[in-house]
Amino acid sequence: MLAFCEGRKSGGGDSGNIDLLVKRSADHGRTWSAQQVIWDDGDNTCGNPCAVVDRETGTIWLLTTWNRGDDHEDKIIARTSVDTRRVFVTQSTDDGLTWGVPREITADVKLPNWTWYATGPGSGIQIQHGPHKGRLIIPCDHIEADTKHYDSHIIYSEDHGKSWKLGGSTPGHGVNECEAVELSGGKLMLNMRNYDGSKKFRQVAVSNDGGLTWQGQRFDTALIEPICQAAIKRYRWPAEGKHGVILFSNPASSSGRANMTLHASFDDGQTWPTSHVLHAGPSAYSDLAVLANGQIACLYEGGLASCYESIMYAMVPLDSLRDVATAKPQAAAADMLPVIGSAQELAVNPQTAAVEMTVDLAGVRHQMAGGVGASWHSISREMTFDEKLLSMDRTNKTARGSGWGGNPPVTDEGKWQRIEELATWLGMDWLRVELQQCSYEPGKDSFDWANEEMQALYRILDWCERNKADVFLTQMYSNVGWNAYDGVSPVQSAPKNMDDFAVGLATLLDHLVNKRKYTCIKWICITNEPAGDWSWWLGPGRKMLSITPGLQAVRAALDQRGIGIPLSAPDWNHIGDPPANGFDFAPHVGAYDSHDYGHANPIGMGRWVKLAHAENKPFFLSEMGNMWLGWGDSNPGPRSYAHGLSLANTVLSGMNTGVDGFNRWSFTNRGDLDGQWQLVRTWDSANKKYLDQDGIMPEPIPYYAYAMLTRFSAKHSAILNSSASGGNWPEFEATYKRPPNTGEKWPAFEASYRGVNLVALRSPKGNLTCIVLNKEPVERELKLRLNGIAQTATLHCYQVTESEITQAAFQLDARKNFQVSAATPVLTDILPPSSITVYSTFSLKHSDPGVTSD
């Protein structure tokens, strides 16, 4: 079996620097060879591979297109030059071991008024029945220079690949990437990517003459289309009292590229009564093959949360297709289910080579200035707002997001004890503790240290003090009318008088540090998300103001009182890119921080790390989550298992990049304000009241998934050098040499190996913890080597999967132990599909508290 792809070099993006690559498998895809470059044409693109096997000669024909390195579809549409795209063919006669020199066939298969041109991508077919038996068919698409129309067409060979001719184009426009399948009775069907945005379905057309002409173009409303490539293959011809079967794969979603699904048709593609999801997450291009060992093979782009960063391979049993008798041509869909086995059946055997990872116990990448934890706010009071003063289109209950209301009253001692027990079990060691100015200074120079919100703040800080957790203290907003601009809601207003604001905040810190003697407060953030004209730092006309005067005033007020706790900023609402020349408030802060609610990209994180560490300052992700998976009101996305895996990926990649601390939104949360973010259930959304003490419990999926990041790691741990299959984690210095362009889309890059991500931490007292994330929907064999181990050590293995943590009786105990030493430095284990695994010298029973500091 051969798997082809475009090998996009660093900096290539969607244009230029693309090679044609292939891998071979001789055991039905269970193991694969090293990748082989078929064609490398320097800075030019060699893409859109489309292969077909001549069953009569055994020759494998591979067709591809070439274009100049700076050309892409959106640039070519308006051009009239045919030189932007050329068509080539190469062949292999030894099952893909070697390939001939590509030869150009552009003049034979491309019309003069076509600009964009693409073969496939995917697979071609060889007609097996009828008058055109033996004809090789390659699906293609093009753009007409004069009309700018997108069209699908085919090219074909009737002399076993010696020459290629142009076949027919589809009668309708607005289609391109396609694949062909042979129907019963000598017909062909072309299944095409649809560009009609009003109809989210595939388009199909039929040919009665082997692809020379096409007719009957229509939408196939059973096949949902997110505007993406797809694959179609015949599984079985009608015979022996059985219907024929055609298979189809695509990301079956109308809202985006996700939900890779395998469909089956028993009536030559007229209906598609059966389907099964192969990969529920982000997914895009795919191809199918029917193997001789009773399997369907699917090769597809897949990923975890918001991008499809890996090439996945799945084998599905053919015999799980239920036979449909000829006597029942109108059988109901239920009679034909299931098409394939369950997700568990997909993961029976590892389907790629073992993941080999190495940890260098003597090599430290960096030492974290923080750790891993979650937001824990002390804000509880209900508020009403004058909607005319708000700059955001939000209801009263969400004008402050969900940064309030998650904690029961402090007088509910039993409930608070239960919440604190759950916090201790998690072992959070770096927490963003949040308050508002009106909690302590409702009027100018009028301080209240005994109200409900201040009592909640003391309770949270007392827990942090006892458990040696570092606090990133954040004033979310002021929310005081006495220091708000006219015409701006107090909850969104920047301080009207910056000196009064600074004196108030400094007075609070003096009270907490010098009077109440809290030592856990390590960082201070003066406001939440000040960037944007919708945010919480607005001036006259509800326009965003600079936070630099505020930072300067607060720093001076703290220094005057002898409080040396450093400030952190800018606390942006998304990670973005820091200014190329740094921040003007740099002299006033001791740390940088930003939020991330997408699929955190190590390139972006790396830029912040580079800026911060160059100034000997830490960089924190002071809020994180993944809104791509849903948010708002009571949206369940934030408590999904996919969200848990996404956060694990962010933390592991961020640690390897150099991020110093991570804060998940959020620990206690009502769950009905801007999504179900809660790690701990405290609120009855249906009845709008706090749960009884017995009802306060972990939100199992996010709680136990996040515990794998917090429970076995200590604050201020060192991140050790690690590598995968001999390749070091990518260094980020090279990425900064690429000048950022306006609107540039950075590639979705991760420090990972085949969808498996690893970080190795060493605690201040020498305990080792390795966290391994298997993002793939198949199990993987892991070979983990500890280089430089001097003494025998026991690594305790802890593991979570979605099916396990949803069981009421789940206990996070070590499931096995591994002895490693200088003589036996390698442990071998199996990583379940979509799992998080921890190997740690910390030995914790489920009843033990989590690690914060050793």
PDB file of C-alpha atoms in Angstrom, residues 300-479:
ATOM      1  CA  TYR A 300      -7.180  11.408   6.389  1.00  0.00           C
ATOM      2  CA  GLU A 301      -6.113  14.691   7.883  1.00  0.00           C
ATOM      3  CA  GLY A 302      -7.210  14.828  11.511  1.00  0.00           C
ATOM      4  CA  GLY A 303      -6.584  16.795  14.645  1.00  0.00           C
ATOM      5  CA  LEU A 304      -7.638  17.538  18.153  1.00  0.00           C
ATOM      6  CA  ALA A 305      -9.490  20.778  18.582  1.00  0.00           C
ATOM      7  CA  SER A 306      -9.301  23.443  15.919  1.00  0.00           C
ATOM      8  CA  CYS A 307      -6.951  22.237  13.240  1.00  0.00           C
ATOM      9  CA  TYR A 308      -6.136  18.990  11.446  1.00  0.00           C
ATOM     10  CA  GLU A 309      -2.420  18.825  12.101  1.00  0.00           C
ATOM     11  CA  SER A 310      -1.787  15.111  11.624  1.00  0.00           C
ATOM     12  CA  ILE A 311      -2.168  12.490   8.932  1.00  0.00           C
ATOM     13  CA  MET A 312      -4.269   9.691  10.388  1.00  0.00           C
ATOM     14  CA  TYR A 313      -4.756   6.116   9.216  1.00  0.00           C
ATOM     15  CA  ALA A 314      -7.664   3.878  10.163  1.00  0.00           C
ATOM     16  CA  MET A 315      -8.509   0.291   9.201  1.00  0.00           C
ATOM     17  CA  VAL A 316     -12.135  -0.767   9.384  1.00  0.00           C
ATOM     18  CA  PRO A 317     -13.366  -4.371   9.044  1.00  0.00           C
ATOM     19  CA  LEU A 318     -15.177  -5.001   5.768  1.00  0.00           C
ATOM     20  CA  ASP A 319     -17.046  -7.924   7.264  1.00  0.00           C
ATOM     21  CA  SER A 320     -18.831  -5.573   9.641  1.00  0.00           C
ATOM     22  CA  LEU A 321     -20.839  -4.404   6.636  1.00  0.00           C
ATOM     23  CA  ARG A 322     -24.135  -6.231   6.795  1.00  0.00           C
ATOM     24  CA  ASP A 323     -25.042  -8.046   3.567  1.00  0.00           C
ATOM     25  CA  VAL A 324     -28.189  -6.796   1.867  1.00  0.00           C
ATOM     26  CA  ALA A 325     -30.073  -9.457  -0.069  1.00  0.00           C
ATOM     27  CA  THR A 326     -31.169  -8.836  -3.642  1.00  0.00           C
ATOM     28  CA  ALA A 327     -34.680  -9.700  -2.579  1.00  0.00           C
ATOM     29  CA  LYS A 328     -34.729  -6.641  -0.307  1.00  0.00           C
ATOM     30  CA  PRO A 329     -33.734  -3.735  -2.553  1.00  0.00           C
ATOM     31  CA  GLN A 330     -35.798  -1.313  -0.470  1.00  0.00           C
ATOM     32  CA  ALA A 331     -34.492  -2.470   2.903  1.00  0.00           C
ATOM     33  CA  ALA A 332     -34.769   0.124   5.617  1.00  0.00           C
ATOM     34  CA  ALA A 333     -31.630   1.804   6.831  1.00  0.00           C
ATOM     35  CA  ALA A 334     -31.969   0.034  10.167  1.00  0.00           C
ATOM     36  CA  ASP A 335     -31.725  -3.317   8.389  1.00  0.00           C
ATOM     37  CA  MET A 336     -28.329  -2.329   7.007  1.00  0.00           C
ATOM     38  CA  LEU A 337     -26.674  -1.112  10.199  1.00  0.00           C
ATOM     39  CA  PRO A 338     -24.035  -1.111  11.359  1.00  0.00           C
ATOM     40  CA  VAL A 339     -21.716  -0.298   8.475  1.00  0.00           C
ATOM     41  CA  ILE A 340     -18.612  -0.666  10.600  1.00  0.00           C
ATOM     42  CA  GLY A 341     -17.670  -1.587  14.096  1.00  0.00           C
ATOM     43  CA  SER A 342     -17.539   0.690  17.083  1.00  0.00           C
ATOM     44  CA  ALA A 343     -14.766   3.146  17.783  1.00  0.00           C
ATOM     45  CA  GLN A 344     -13.212   0.532  20.015  1.00  0.00           C
ATOM     46  CA  GLU A 345     -12.933  -1.851  17.081  1.00  0.00           C
ATOM     47  CA  LEU A 346     -11.024   0.795  15.181  1.00  0.00           C
ATOM     48  CA  ALA A 347      -8.349   0.738  17.849  1.00  0.00           C
ATOM     49  CA  VAL A 348      -7.806  -2.993  18.261  1.00  0.00           C
ATOM     50  CA  ASN A 349      -4.279  -2.845  16.893  1.00  0.00           C
ATOM     51  CA  PRO A 350      -1.703  -0.079  16.660  1.00  0.00           C
ATOM     52  CA  GLN A 351      -1.780   1.047  13.051  1.00  0.00           C
ATOM     53  CA  THR A 352       1.528   2.855  12.789  1.00  0.00           C
ATOM     54  CA  ALA A 353       5.041   2.348  14.080  1.00  0.00           C
ATOM     55  CA  ALA A 354       5.804   2.667  17.786  1.00  0.00           C
ATOM     56  CA  VAL A 355       6.315   6.154  19.151  1.00  0.00           C
ATOM     57  CA  GLU A 356       9.874   6.357  20.429  1.00  0.00           C
ATOM     58  CA  MET A 357      10.513   9.221  22.821  1.00  0.00           C
ATOM     59  CA  THR A 358      13.596  10.172  24.792  1.00  0.00           C
ATOM     60  CA  VAL A 359      13.977  12.305  27.908  1.00  0.00           C
ATOM     61  CA  ASP A 360      17.393  13.794  28.663  1.00  0.00           C
ATOM     62  CA  LEU A 361      17.570  13.818  32.447  1.00  0.00           C
ATOM     63  CA  ALA A 362      20.643  16.037  32.363  1.00  0.00           C
ATOM     64  CA  GLY A 363      19.247  18.623  29.979  1.00  0.00           C
ATOM     65  CA  VAL A 364      16.962  21.381  31.273  1.00  0.00           C
ATOM     66  CA  ARG A 365      15.003  23.361  28.719  1.00  0.00           C
ATOM     67  CA  HIS A 366      13.791  25.923  31.249  1.00  0.00           C
ATOM     68  CA  GLN A 367      12.486  26.216  34.800  1.00  0.00           C
ATOM     69  CA  MET A 368       8.913  27.371  35.267  1.00  0.00           C
ATOM     70  CA  ALA A 369       8.290  30.463  37.373  1.00  0.00           C
ATOM     71  CA  GLY A 370       4.767  29.215  38.052  1.00  0.00           C
ATOM     72  CA  GLY A 371       2.791  26.040  37.565  1.00  0.00           C
ATOM     73  CA  VAL A 372      -0.653  24.796  36.535  1.00  0.00           C
ATOM     74  CA  GLY A 373      -4.002  25.775  38.043  1.00  0.00           C
ATOM     75  CA  ALA A 374      -7.338  27.468  37.438  1.00  0.00           C
ATOM     76  CA  SER A 375      -9.234  30.702  38.043  1.00  0.00           C
ATOM     77  CA  TRP A 376     -10.933  30.958  41.417  1.00  0.00           C
ATOM     78  CA  HIS A 377     -12.936  34.152  41.800  1.00  0.00           C
ATOM     79  CA  SER A 378     -14.280  35.776  44.940  1.00  0.00           C
ATOM     80  CA  ILE A 379     -16.981  37.806  43.145  1.00  0.00           C
ATOM     81  CA  SER A 380     -20.516  36.804  44.046  1.00  0.00           C
ATOM     82  CA  ARG A 381     -22.934  39.717  44.051  1.00  0.00           C
ATOM     83  CA  GLU A 382     -25.684  40.061  41.463  1.00  0.00           C
ATOM     84  CA  MET A 383     -25.564  43.272  39.451  1.00  0.00           C
ATOM     85  CA  THR A 384     -27.807  45.280  37.211  1.00  0.00           C
ATOM     86  CA  PHE A 385     -26.457  47.356  34.383  1.00  0.00           C
ATOM     87  CA  ASP A 386     -27.718  50.193  32.278  1.00  0.00           C
ATOM     88  CA  GLU A 387     -27.571  48.553  28.864  1.00  0.00           C
ATOM     89  CA  LYS A 388     -27.158  51.961  27.228  1.00  0.00           C
ATOM     90  CA  LEU A 389     -23.788  52.318  28.935  1.00  0.00           C
ATOM     91  CA  LEU A 390     -22.428  48.938  27.850  1.00  0.00           C
ATOM     92  CA  SER A 391     -20.223  48.677  24.786  1.00  0.00           C
ATOM     93  CA  MET A 392     -21.060  45.012  24.328  1.00  0.00           C
ATOM     94  CA  ASP A 393     -24.256  43.355  23.188  1.00  0.00           C
ATOM     95  CA  ARG A 394     -24.703  41.198  26.276  1.00  0.00           C
ATOM     96  CA  THR A 395     -27.448  40.623  28.797  1.00  0.00           C
ATOM     97  CA  ASN A 396     -27.101  41.712  32.395  1.00  0.00           C
ATOM     98  CA  LYS A 397     -26.061  38.263  33.550  1.00  0.00           C
ATOM     99  CA  THR A 398     -23.093  37.966  31.167  1.00  0.00           C
ATOM    100  CA  ALA A 399     -21.772  41.519  31.115  1.00  0.00           C
ATOM    101  CA  ARG A 400     -18.946  40.181  33.295  1.00  0.00           C
ATOM    102  CA  GLY A 401     -18.708  36.794  31.609  1.00  0.00           C
ATOM    103  CA  SER A 402     -18.737  33.955  34.129  1.00  0.00           C
ATOM    104  CA  GLY A 403     -16.211  35.554  36.504  1.00  0.00           C
ATOM    105  CA  TRP A 404     -18.707  35.638  39.355  1.00  0.00           C
ATOM    106  CA  GLY A 405     -21.274  33.563  41.192  1.00  0.00           C
ATOM    107  CA  GLY A 406     -19.580  30.165  41.289  1.00  0.00           C
ATOM    108  CA  ASN A 407     -19.017  30.042  45.046  1.00  0.00           C
ATOM    109  CA  PRO A 408     -21.696  29.483  47.680  1.00  0.00           C
ATOM    110  CA  PRO A 409     -21.956  32.007  50.546  1.00  0.00           C
ATOM    111  CA  VAL A 410     -19.003  31.855  52.916  1.00  0.00           C
ATOM    112  CA  THR A 411     -21.384  31.061  55.747  1.00  0.00           C
ATOM    113  CA  ASP A 412     -21.977  27.627  54.148  1.00  0.00           C
ATOM    114  CA  GLU A 413     -19.026  26.054  55.931  1.00  0.00           C
ATOM    115  CA  GLY A 414     -19.704  22.506  54.812  1.00  0.00           C
ATOM    116  CA  LYS A 415     -19.936  23.493  51.152  1.00  0.00           C
ATOM    117  CA  TRP A 416     -16.703  25.461  51.309  1.00  0.00           C
ATOM    118  CA  GLN A 417     -14.905  22.595  52.994  1.00  0.00           C
ATOM    119  CA  ARG A 418     -16.032  20.280  50.198  1.00  0.00           C
ATOM    120  CA  ILE A 419     -14.830  22.744  47.530  1.00  0.00           C
ATOM    121  CA  GLU A 420     -11.471  23.089  49.261  1.00  0.00           C
ATOM    122  CA  GLU A 421     -11.088  19.302  49.461  1.00  0.00           C
ATOM    123  CA  LEU A 422     -11.612  19.068  45.709  1.00  0.00           C
ATOM    124  CA  ALA A 423      -9.070  21.845  45.125  1.00  0.00           C
ATOM    125  CA  THR A 424      -6.534  20.038  47.318  1.00  0.00           C
ATOM    126  CA  TRP A 425      -7.068  16.764  45.448  1.00  0.00           C
ATOM    127  CA  LEU A 426      -6.319  18.484  42.142  1.00  0.00           C
ATOM    128  CA  GLY A 427      -3.028  19.814  43.460  1.00  0.00           C
ATOM    129  CA  MET A 428      -3.333  23.165  41.695  1.00  0.00           C
ATOM    130  CA  ASP A 429      -0.188  25.147  42.410  1.00  0.00           C
ATOM    131  CA  TRP A 430      -0.613  28.376  40.383  1.00  0.00           C
ATOM    132  CA  LEU A 431      -4.029  30.066  40.672  1.00  0.00           C
ATOM    133  CA  ARG A 432      -5.471  33.213  39.205  1.00  0.00           C
ATOM    134  CA  VAL A 433      -7.492  34.605  42.128  1.00  0.00           C
ATOM    135  CA  GLU A 434      -9.933  37.314  41.062  1.00  0.00           C
ATOM    136  CA  LEU A 435     -11.758  40.215  42.705  1.00  0.00           C
ATOM    137  CA  GLN A 436     -13.264  43.612  41.847  1.00  0.00           C
ATOM    138  CA  GLN A 437     -12.473  47.021  43.321  1.00  0.00           C
ATOM    139  CA  CYS A 438     -15.957  47.540  44.713  1.00  0.00           C
ATOM    140  CA  SER A 439     -15.330  44.501  46.917  1.00  0.00           C
ATOM    141  CA  TYR A 440     -12.959  46.510  49.097  1.00  0.00           C
ATOM    142  CA  GLU A 441     -13.370  50.197  48.129  1.00  0.00           C
ATOM    143  CA  PRO A 442     -17.039  50.874  47.303  1.00  0.00           C
ATOM    144  CA  GLY A 443     -16.460  54.594  47.848  1.00  0.00           C
ATOM    145  CA  LYS A 444     -13.388  56.750  47.446  1.00  0.00           C
ATOM    146  CA  ASP A 445     -11.057  56.193  50.434  1.00  0.00           C
ATOM    147  CA  SER A 446     -13.826  54.127  52.057  1.00  0.00           C
ATOM    148  CA  PHE A 447     -12.612  50.565  52.570  1.00  0.00           C
ATOM    149  CA  ASP A 448     -14.671  47.559  53.587  1.00  0.00           C
ATOM    150  CA  TRP A 449     -12.668  44.521  54.693  1.00  0.00           C
ATOM    151  CA  ALA A 450     -15.494  42.407  56.101  1.00  0.00           C
ATOM    152  CA  ASN A 451     -18.110  41.976  53.346  1.00  0.00           C
ATOM    153  CA  GLU A 452     -19.072  38.685  51.682  1.00  0.00           C
ATOM    154  CA  GLU A 453     -16.678  39.004  48.764  1.00  0.00           C
ATOM    155  CA  MET A 454     -13.708  39.915  50.940  1.00  0.00           C
ATOM    156  CA  GLN A 455     -14.477  36.953  53.207  1.00  0.00           C
ATOM    157  CA  ALA A 456     -14.501  34.706  50.130  1.00  0.00           C
ATOM    158  CA  LEU A 457     -11.174  36.200  49.032  1.00  0.00           C
ATOM    159  CA  TYR A 458      -9.635  35.436  52.442  1.00  0.00           C
ATOM    160  CA  ARG A 459     -10.957  31.880  52.263  1.00  0.00           C
ATOM    161  CA  ILE A 460      -9.372  31.283  48.856  1.00  0.00           C
ATOM    162  CA  LEU A 461      -6.058  32.868  49.894  1.00  0.00           C
ATOM    163  CA  ASP A 462      -6.080  30.824  53.116  1.00  0.00           C
ATOM    164  CA  TRP A 463      -6.334  27.655  50.996  1.00  0.00           C
ATOM    165  CA  CYS A 464      -3.455  28.827  48.786  1.00  0.00           C
ATOM    166  CA  GLU A 465      -1.361  29.659  51.827  1.00  0.00           C
ATOM    167  CA  ARG A 466      -1.923  26.230  53.413  1.00  0.00           C
ATOM    168  CA  ASN A 467      -1.236  24.366  50.182  1.00  0.00           C
ATOM    169  CA  LYS A 468       1.763  26.492  49.123  1.00  0.00           C
ATOM    170  CA  ALA A 469       0.090  27.509  45.865  1.00  0.00           C
ATOM    171  CA  ASP A 470       1.303  30.676  44.110  1.00  0.00           C
ATOM    172  CA  VAL A 471      -1.333  33.338  43.462  1.00  0.00           C
ATOM    173  CA  PHE A 472      -1.676  35.530  40.371  1.00  0.00           C
ATOM    174  CA  LEU A 473      -3.993  38.132  41.960  1.00  0.00           C
ATOM    175  CA  THR A 474      -6.173  39.836  39.364  1.00  0.00           C
ATOM    176  CA  GLN A 475      -8.514  42.777  39.700  1.00  0.00           C
ATOM    177  CA  MET A 476     -10.982  41.873  36.982  1.00  0.00           C
ATOM    178  CA  TYR A 477     -12.619  45.320  36.832  1.00  0.00           C
ATOM    179  CA  SER A 478     -13.243  48.249  39.139  1.00  0.00           C
ATOM    180  CA  ASN A 479     -17.057  48.441  39.002  1.00  0.00           C
TER     181      ASN A 479
END
